[in-house]
XYZ file of N, CA, C and O in Angstrom:
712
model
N 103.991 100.787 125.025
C 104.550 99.470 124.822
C 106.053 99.562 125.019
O 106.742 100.372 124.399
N 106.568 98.644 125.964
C 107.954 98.471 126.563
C 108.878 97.899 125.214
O 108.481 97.171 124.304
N 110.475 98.587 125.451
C 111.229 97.495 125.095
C 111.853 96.373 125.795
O 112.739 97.000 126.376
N 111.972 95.493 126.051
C 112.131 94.731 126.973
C 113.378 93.955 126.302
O 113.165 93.577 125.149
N 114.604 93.669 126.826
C 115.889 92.893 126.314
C 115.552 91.577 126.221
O 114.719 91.003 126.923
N 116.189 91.118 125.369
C 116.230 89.776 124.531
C 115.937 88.665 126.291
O 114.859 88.360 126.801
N 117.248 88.360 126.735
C 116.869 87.905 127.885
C 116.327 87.870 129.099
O 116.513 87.122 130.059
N 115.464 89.004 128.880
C 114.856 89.158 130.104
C 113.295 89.041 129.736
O 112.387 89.461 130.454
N 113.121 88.332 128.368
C 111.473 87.623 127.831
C 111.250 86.956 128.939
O 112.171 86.538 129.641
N 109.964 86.782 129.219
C 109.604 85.292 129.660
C 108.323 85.293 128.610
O 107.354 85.985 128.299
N 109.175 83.673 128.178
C 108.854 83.344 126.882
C 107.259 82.759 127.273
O 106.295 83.128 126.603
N 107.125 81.917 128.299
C 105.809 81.426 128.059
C 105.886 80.302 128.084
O 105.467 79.735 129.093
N 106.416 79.558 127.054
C 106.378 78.314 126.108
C 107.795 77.728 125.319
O 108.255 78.387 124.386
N 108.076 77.182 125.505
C 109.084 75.986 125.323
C 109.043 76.611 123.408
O 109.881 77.435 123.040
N 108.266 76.209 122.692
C 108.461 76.509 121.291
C 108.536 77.807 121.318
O 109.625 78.288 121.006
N 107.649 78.545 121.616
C 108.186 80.395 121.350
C 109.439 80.355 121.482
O 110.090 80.375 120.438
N 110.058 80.297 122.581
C 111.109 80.219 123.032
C 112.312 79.641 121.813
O 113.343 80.038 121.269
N 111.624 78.737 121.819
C 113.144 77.584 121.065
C 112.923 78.797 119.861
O 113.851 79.606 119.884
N 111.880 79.083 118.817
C 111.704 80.157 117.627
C 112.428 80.968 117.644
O 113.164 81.121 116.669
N 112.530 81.987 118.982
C 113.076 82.877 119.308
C 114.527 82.523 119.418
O 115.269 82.792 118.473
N 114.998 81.935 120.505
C 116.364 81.816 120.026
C 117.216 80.846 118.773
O 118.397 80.500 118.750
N 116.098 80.577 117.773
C 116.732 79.740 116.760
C 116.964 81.451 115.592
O 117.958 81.668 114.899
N 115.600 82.487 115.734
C 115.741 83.338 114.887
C 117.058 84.007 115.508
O 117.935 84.276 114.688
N 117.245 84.233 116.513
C 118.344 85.310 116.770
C 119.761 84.626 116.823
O 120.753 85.343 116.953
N 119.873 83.360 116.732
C 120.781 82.962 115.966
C 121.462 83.329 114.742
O 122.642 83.071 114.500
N 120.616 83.976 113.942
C 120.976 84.253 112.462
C 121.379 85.652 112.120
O 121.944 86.124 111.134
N 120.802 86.312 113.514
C 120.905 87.731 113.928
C 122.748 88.087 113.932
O 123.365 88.100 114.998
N 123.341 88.318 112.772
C 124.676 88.297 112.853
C 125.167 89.683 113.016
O 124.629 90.645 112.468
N 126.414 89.774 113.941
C 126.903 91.691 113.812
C 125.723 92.540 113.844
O 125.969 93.683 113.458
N 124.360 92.305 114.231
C 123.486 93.059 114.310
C 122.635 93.657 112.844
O 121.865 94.616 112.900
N 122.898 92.994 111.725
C 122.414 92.794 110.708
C 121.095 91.777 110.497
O 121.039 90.549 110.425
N 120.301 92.568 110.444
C 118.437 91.743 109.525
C 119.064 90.657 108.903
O 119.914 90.767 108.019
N 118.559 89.406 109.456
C 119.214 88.351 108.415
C 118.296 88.387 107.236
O 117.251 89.036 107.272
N 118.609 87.813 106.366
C 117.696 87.453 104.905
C 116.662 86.015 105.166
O 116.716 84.925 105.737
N 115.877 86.695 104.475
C 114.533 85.227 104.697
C 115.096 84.154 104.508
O 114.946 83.117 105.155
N 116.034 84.416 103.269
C 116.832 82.831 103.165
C 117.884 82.255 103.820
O 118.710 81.540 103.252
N 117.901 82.531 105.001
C 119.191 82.636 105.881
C 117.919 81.497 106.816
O 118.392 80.402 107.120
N 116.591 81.716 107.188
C 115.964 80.799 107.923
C 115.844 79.606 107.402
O 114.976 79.570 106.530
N 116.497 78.393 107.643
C 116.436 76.973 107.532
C 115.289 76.202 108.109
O 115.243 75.775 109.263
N 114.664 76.110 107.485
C 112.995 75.378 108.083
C 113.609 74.236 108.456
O 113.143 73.897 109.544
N 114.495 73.419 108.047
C 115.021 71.956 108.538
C 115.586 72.396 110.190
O 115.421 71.609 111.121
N 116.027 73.281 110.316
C 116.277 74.003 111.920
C 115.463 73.254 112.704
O 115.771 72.277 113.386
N 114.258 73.844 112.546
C 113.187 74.123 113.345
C 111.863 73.578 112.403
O 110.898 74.279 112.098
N 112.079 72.073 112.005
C 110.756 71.274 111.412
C 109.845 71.171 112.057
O 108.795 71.669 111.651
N 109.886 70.455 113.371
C 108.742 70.563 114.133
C 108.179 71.789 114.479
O 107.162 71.478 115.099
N 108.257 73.058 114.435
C 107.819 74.123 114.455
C 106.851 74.813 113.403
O 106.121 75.787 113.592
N 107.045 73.994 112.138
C 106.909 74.760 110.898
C 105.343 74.996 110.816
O 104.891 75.993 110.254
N 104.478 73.964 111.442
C 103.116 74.059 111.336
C 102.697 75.639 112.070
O 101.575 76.051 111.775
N 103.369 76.335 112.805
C 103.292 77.398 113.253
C 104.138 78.477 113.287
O 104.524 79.226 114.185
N 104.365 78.379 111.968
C 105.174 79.630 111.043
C 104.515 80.519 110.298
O 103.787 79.986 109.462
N 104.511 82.133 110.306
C 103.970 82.580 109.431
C 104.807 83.683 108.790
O 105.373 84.477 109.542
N 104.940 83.808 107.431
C 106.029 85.337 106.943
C 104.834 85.988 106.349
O 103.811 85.728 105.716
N 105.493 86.964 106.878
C 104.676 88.582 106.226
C 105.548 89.362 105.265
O 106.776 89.285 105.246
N 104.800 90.130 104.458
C 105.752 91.171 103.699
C 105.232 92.454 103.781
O 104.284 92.657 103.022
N 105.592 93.411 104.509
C 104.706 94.717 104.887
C 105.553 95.514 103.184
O 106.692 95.810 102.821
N 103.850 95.573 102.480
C 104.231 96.283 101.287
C 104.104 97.616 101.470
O 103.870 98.266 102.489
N 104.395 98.117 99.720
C 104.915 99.908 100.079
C 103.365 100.636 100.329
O 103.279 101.595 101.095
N 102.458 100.230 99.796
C 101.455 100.791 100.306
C 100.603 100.671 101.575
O 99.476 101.154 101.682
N 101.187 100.048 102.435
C 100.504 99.568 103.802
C 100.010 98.400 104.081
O 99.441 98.280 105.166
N 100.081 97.501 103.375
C 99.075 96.263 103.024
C 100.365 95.563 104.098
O 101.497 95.955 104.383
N 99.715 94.595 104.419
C 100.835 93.189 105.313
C 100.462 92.123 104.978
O 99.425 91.681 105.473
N 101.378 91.184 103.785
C 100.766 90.605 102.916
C 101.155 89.281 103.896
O 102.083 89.396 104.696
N 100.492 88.180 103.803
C 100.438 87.351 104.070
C 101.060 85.792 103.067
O 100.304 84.950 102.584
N 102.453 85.776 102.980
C 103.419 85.062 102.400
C 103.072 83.479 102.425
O 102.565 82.947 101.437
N 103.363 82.770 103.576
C 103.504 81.586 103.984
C 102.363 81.721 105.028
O 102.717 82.616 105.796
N 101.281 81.286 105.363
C 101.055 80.579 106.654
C 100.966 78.765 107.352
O 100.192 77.902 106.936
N 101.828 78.622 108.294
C 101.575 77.400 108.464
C 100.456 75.924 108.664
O 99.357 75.758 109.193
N 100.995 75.432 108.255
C 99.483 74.507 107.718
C 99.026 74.027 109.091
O 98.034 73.308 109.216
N 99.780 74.446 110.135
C 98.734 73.986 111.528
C 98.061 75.507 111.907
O 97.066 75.635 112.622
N 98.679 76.436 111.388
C 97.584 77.569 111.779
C 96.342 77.706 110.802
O 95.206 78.097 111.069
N 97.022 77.155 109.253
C 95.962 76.899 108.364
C 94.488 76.643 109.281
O 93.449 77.278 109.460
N 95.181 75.045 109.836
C 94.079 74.174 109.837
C 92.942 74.665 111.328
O 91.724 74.585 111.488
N 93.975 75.126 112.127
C 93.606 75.592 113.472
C 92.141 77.061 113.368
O 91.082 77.188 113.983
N 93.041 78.188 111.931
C 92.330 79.328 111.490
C 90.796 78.833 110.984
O 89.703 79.356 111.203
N 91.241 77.296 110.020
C 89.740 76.865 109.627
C 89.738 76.895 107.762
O 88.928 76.368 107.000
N 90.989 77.734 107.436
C 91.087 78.575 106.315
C 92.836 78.901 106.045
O 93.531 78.978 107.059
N 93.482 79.078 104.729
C 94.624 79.992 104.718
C 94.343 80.963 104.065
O 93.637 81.143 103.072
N 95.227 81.881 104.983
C 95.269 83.447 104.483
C 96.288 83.990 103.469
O 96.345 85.117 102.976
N 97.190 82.769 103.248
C 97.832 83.272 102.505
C 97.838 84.224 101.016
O 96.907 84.029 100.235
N 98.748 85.094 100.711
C 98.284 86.003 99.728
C 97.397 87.110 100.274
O 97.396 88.231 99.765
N 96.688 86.801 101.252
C 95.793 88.289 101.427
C 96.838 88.933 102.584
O 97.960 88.725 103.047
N 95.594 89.945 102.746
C 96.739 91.326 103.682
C 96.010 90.650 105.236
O 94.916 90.110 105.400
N 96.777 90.855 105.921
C 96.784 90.691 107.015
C 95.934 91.440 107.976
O 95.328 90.815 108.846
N 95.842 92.736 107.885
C 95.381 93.727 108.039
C 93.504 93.705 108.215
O 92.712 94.470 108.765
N 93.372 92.588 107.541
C 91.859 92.561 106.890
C 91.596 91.375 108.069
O 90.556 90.754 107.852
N 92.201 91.015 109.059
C 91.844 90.097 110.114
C 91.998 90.802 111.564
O 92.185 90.263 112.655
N 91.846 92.342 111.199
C 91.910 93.132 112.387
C 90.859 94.388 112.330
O 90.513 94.965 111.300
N 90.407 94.698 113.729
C 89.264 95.406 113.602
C 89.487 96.661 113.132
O 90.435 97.008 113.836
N 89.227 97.637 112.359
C 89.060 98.633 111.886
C 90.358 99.805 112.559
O 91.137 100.513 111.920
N 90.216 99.671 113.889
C 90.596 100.526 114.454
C 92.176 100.003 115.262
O 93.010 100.602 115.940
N 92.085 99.080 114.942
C 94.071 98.110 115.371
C 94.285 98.455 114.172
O 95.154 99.322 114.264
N 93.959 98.273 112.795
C 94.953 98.261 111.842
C 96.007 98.945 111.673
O 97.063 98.463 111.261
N 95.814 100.270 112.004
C 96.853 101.264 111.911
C 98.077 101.433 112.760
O 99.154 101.937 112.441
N 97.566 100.722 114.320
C 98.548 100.355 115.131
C 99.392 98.925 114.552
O 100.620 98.888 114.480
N 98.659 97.991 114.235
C 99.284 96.969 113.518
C 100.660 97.122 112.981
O 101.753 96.680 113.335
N 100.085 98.220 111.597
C 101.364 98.441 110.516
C 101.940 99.277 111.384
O 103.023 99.032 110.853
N 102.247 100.091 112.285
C 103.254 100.544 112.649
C 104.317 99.578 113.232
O 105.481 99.269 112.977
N 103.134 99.171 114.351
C 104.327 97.616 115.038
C 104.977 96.884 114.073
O 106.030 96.363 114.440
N 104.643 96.715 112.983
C 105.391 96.194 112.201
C 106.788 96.808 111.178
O 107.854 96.437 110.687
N 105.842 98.057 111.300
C 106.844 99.065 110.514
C 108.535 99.231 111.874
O 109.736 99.364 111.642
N 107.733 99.127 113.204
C 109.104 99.153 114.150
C 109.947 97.993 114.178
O 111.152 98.149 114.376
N 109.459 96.837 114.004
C 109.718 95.854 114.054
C 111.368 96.123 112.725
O 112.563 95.967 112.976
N 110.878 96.438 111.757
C 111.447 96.204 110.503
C 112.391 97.726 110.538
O 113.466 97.733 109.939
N 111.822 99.254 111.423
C 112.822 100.023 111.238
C 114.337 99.896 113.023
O 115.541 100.136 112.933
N 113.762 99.572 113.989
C 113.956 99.934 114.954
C 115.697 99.073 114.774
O 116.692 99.793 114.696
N 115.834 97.534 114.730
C 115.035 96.458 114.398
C 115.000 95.779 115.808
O 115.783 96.064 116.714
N 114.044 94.888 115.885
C 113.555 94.358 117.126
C 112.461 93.160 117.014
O 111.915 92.783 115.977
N 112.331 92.815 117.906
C 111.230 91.902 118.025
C 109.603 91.812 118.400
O 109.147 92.826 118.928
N 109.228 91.358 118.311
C 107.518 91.895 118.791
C 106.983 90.321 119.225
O 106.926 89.289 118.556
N 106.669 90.569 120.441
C 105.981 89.951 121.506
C 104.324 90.093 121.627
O 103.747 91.175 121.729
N 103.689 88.826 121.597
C 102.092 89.616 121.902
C 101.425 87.892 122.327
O 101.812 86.745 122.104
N 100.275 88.495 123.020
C 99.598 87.690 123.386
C 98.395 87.789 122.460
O 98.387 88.870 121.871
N 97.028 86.721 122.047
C 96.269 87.118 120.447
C 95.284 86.242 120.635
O 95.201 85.097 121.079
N 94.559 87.033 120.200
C 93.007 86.673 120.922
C 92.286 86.312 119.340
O 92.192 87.251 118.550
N 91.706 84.694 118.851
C 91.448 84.763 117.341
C 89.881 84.593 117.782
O 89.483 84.086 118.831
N 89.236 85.040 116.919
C 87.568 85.258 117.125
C 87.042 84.301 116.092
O 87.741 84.143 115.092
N 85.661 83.493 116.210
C 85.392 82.748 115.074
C 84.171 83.311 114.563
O 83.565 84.218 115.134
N 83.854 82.835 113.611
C 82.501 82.792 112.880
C 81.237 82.823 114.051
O 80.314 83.625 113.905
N 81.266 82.109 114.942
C 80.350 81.574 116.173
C 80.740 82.563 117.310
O 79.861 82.488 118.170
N 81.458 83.233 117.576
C 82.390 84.071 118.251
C 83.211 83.197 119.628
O 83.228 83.550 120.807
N 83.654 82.346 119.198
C 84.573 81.294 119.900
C 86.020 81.858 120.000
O 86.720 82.253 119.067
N 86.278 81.821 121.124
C 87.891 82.685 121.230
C 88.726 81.610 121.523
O 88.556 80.661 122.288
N 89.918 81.991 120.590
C 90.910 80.816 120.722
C 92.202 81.789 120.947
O 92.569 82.608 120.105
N 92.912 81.554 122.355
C 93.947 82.346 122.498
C 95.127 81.635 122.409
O 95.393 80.472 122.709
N 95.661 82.357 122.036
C 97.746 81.805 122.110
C 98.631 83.001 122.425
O 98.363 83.948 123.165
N 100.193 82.683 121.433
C 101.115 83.779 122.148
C 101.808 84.102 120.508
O 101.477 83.284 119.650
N 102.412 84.844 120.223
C 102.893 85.104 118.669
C 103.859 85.678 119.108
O 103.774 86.564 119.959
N 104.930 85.272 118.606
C 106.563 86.217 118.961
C 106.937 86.664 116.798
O 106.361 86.125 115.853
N 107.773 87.497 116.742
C 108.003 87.630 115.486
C 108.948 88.596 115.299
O 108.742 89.664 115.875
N 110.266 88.450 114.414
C 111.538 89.087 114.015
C 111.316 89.623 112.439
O 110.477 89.262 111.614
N 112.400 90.636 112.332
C 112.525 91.106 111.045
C 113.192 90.183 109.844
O 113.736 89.114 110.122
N 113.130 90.549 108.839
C 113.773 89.509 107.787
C 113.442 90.608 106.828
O 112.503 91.403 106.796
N 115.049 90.328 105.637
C 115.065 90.869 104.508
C 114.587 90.190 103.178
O 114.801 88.994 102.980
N 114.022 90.876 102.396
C 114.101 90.100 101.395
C 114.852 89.862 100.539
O 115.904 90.457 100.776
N 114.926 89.070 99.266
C 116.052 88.651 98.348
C 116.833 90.035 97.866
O 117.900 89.828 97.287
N 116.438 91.403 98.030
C 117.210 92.466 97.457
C 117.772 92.751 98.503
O 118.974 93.014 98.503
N 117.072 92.763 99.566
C 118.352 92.978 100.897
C 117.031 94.045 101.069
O 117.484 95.148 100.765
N 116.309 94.116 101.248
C 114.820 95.057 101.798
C 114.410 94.724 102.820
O 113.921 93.595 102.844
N 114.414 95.469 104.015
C 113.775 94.862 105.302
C 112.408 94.952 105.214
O 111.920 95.775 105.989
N 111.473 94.231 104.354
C 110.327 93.982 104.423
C 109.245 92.637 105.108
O 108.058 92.343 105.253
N 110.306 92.251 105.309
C 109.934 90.622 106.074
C 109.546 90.539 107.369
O 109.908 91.456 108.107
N 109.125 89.969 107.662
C 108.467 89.680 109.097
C 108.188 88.172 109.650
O 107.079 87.806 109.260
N 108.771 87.294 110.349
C 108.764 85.713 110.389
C 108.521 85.502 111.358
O 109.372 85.734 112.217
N 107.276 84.968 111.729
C 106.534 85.000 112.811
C 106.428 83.579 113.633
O 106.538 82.709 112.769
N 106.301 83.098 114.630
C 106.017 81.998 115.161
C 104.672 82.266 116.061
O 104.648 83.260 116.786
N 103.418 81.261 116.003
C 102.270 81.352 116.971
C 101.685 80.210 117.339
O 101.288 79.430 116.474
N 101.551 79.954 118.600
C 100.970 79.182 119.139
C 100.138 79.190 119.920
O 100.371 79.487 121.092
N 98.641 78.784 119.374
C 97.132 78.851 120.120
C 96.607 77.370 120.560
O 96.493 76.306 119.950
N 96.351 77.772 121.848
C 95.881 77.085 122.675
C 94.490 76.591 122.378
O 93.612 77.426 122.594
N 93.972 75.046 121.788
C 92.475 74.852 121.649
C 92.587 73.428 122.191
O 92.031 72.560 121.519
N 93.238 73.046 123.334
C 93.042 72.038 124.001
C 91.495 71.565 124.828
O 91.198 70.373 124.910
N 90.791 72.421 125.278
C 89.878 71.842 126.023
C 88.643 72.235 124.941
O 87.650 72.526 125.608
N 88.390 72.333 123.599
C 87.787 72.837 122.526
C 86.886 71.512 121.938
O 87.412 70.402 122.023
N 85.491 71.637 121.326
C 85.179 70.336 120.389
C 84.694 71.396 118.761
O 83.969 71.067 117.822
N 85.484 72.740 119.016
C 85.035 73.352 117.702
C 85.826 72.724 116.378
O 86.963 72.256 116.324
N 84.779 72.883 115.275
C 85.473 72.551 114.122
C 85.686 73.505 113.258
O 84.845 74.264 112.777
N 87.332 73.452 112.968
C 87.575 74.915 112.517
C 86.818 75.402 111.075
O 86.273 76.492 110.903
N 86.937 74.243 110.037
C 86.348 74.237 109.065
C 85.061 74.547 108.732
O 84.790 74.714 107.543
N 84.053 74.675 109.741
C 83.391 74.982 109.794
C 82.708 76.274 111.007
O 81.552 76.553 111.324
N 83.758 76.704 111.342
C 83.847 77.538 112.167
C 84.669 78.373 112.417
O 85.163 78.522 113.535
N 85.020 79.238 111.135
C 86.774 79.685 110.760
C 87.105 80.870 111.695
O 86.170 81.399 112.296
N 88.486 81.369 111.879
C 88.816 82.381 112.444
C 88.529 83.442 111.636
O 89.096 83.578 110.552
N 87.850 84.077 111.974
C 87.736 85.970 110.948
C 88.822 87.183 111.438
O 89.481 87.887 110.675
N 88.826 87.242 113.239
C 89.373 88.405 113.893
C 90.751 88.039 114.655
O 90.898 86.969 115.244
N 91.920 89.218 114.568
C 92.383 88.872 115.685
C 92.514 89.888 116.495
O 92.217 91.010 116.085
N 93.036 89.673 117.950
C 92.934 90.863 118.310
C 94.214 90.488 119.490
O 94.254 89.611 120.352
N 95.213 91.564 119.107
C 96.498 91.286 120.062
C 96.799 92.175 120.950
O 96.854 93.375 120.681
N 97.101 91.527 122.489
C 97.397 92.224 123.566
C 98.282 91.687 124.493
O 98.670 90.521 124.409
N 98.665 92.530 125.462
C 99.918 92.271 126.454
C 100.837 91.955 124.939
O 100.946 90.819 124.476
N 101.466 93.222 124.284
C 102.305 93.105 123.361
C 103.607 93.757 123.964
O 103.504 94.675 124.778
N 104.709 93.324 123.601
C 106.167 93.924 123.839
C 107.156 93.903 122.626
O 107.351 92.933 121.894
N 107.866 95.378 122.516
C 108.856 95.109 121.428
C 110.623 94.628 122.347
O 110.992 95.132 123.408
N 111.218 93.823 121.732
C 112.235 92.779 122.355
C 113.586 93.813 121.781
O 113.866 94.073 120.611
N 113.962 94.065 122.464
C 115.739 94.350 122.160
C 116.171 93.309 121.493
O 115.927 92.143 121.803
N 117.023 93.775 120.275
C 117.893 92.768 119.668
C 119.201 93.253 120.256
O 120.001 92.495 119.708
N 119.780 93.910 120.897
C 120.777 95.051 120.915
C 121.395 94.034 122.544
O 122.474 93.442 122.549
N 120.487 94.051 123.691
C 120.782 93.563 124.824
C 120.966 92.071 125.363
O 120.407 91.607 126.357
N 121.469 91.698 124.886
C 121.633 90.163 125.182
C 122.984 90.162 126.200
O 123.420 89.100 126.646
């Protein structure tokens, strides 16, 4: 998996995009901004496809906030559980590392994400996601933006929830090269 410089993404999508350069806005002197440094009034129309993570000390990737359009899109919120537990057995471990780079390197993480349902209905999108500290100044944060595609779809999520995901064509983003 490449590092690839800040401007030389191709973002995809108009909102990834706008996410991305609203987070690296906050990206000051090259310092992890603090979770509370992200202004949801920024970026309101976005918020339905926000998600924060907190990669805890024992491996778990807790699931903080998820947005109420991925809520509704997933079928379900995950919030409070580990993250980890929506990936197959054998990603997990790659997971927490990407995340662990994300939060030591520091950088960004790029991926394309494949969500699986109950019925095995695949709903794909794109997930971009930056580091964030928490209130002690701990780079444990992770603030994610995703957007899945279920335009030509008549599934009902609620009754047809997301269980799996599974992410590919992933890239970690230079914060360093702009």
């Amino acid at each position: 998996m490449g590092l690839i410089a800040f401007d030389d993404v191709d973002w995809n999508d108009e909102h990834i995009k706008e996410f991305a350069f609203y987070w690296y806005s906050l990206w000051q002197k090259g310092e992890i901004p603090y979770q509370s440094a992200f202004d949801p009034s920024k970026v309101r129309h976005l918020l339905p496809g926000i998600t924060i993570y907190e990669l805890k000390l024992d491996g778990a990737i807790r699931c903080r906030l998820l947005g109420a359009g991925l809520a509704e899109q997933f079928g379900w919120d995950f919030t409070g559980r580990n993250f980890l537990d929506l990936l197959e057995e054998e990603s997990r471990e790659i997971a927490r590392e990407n995340f662990k780079t994300v939060l030591n390197l520091p950088c960004g993480f790029y991926s394309k994400i494949s969500c699986f349902t109950e019925n095995d209905f695949e709903v794909t999108g794109l997930s971009v996601g930056f580091p964030g500290l928490d209130e002690s100044g701990d780079a444990n944060r992770l603030i994610f933006y995703s957007k899945l595609d279920e335009r030509h779809t008549v599934r009902e999520p609620r009754k047809d929830k997301v269980l799996k995901i599974v992410s590919s064509g992933q890239c970690f983003i230079s914060l360093d090269q702009v």
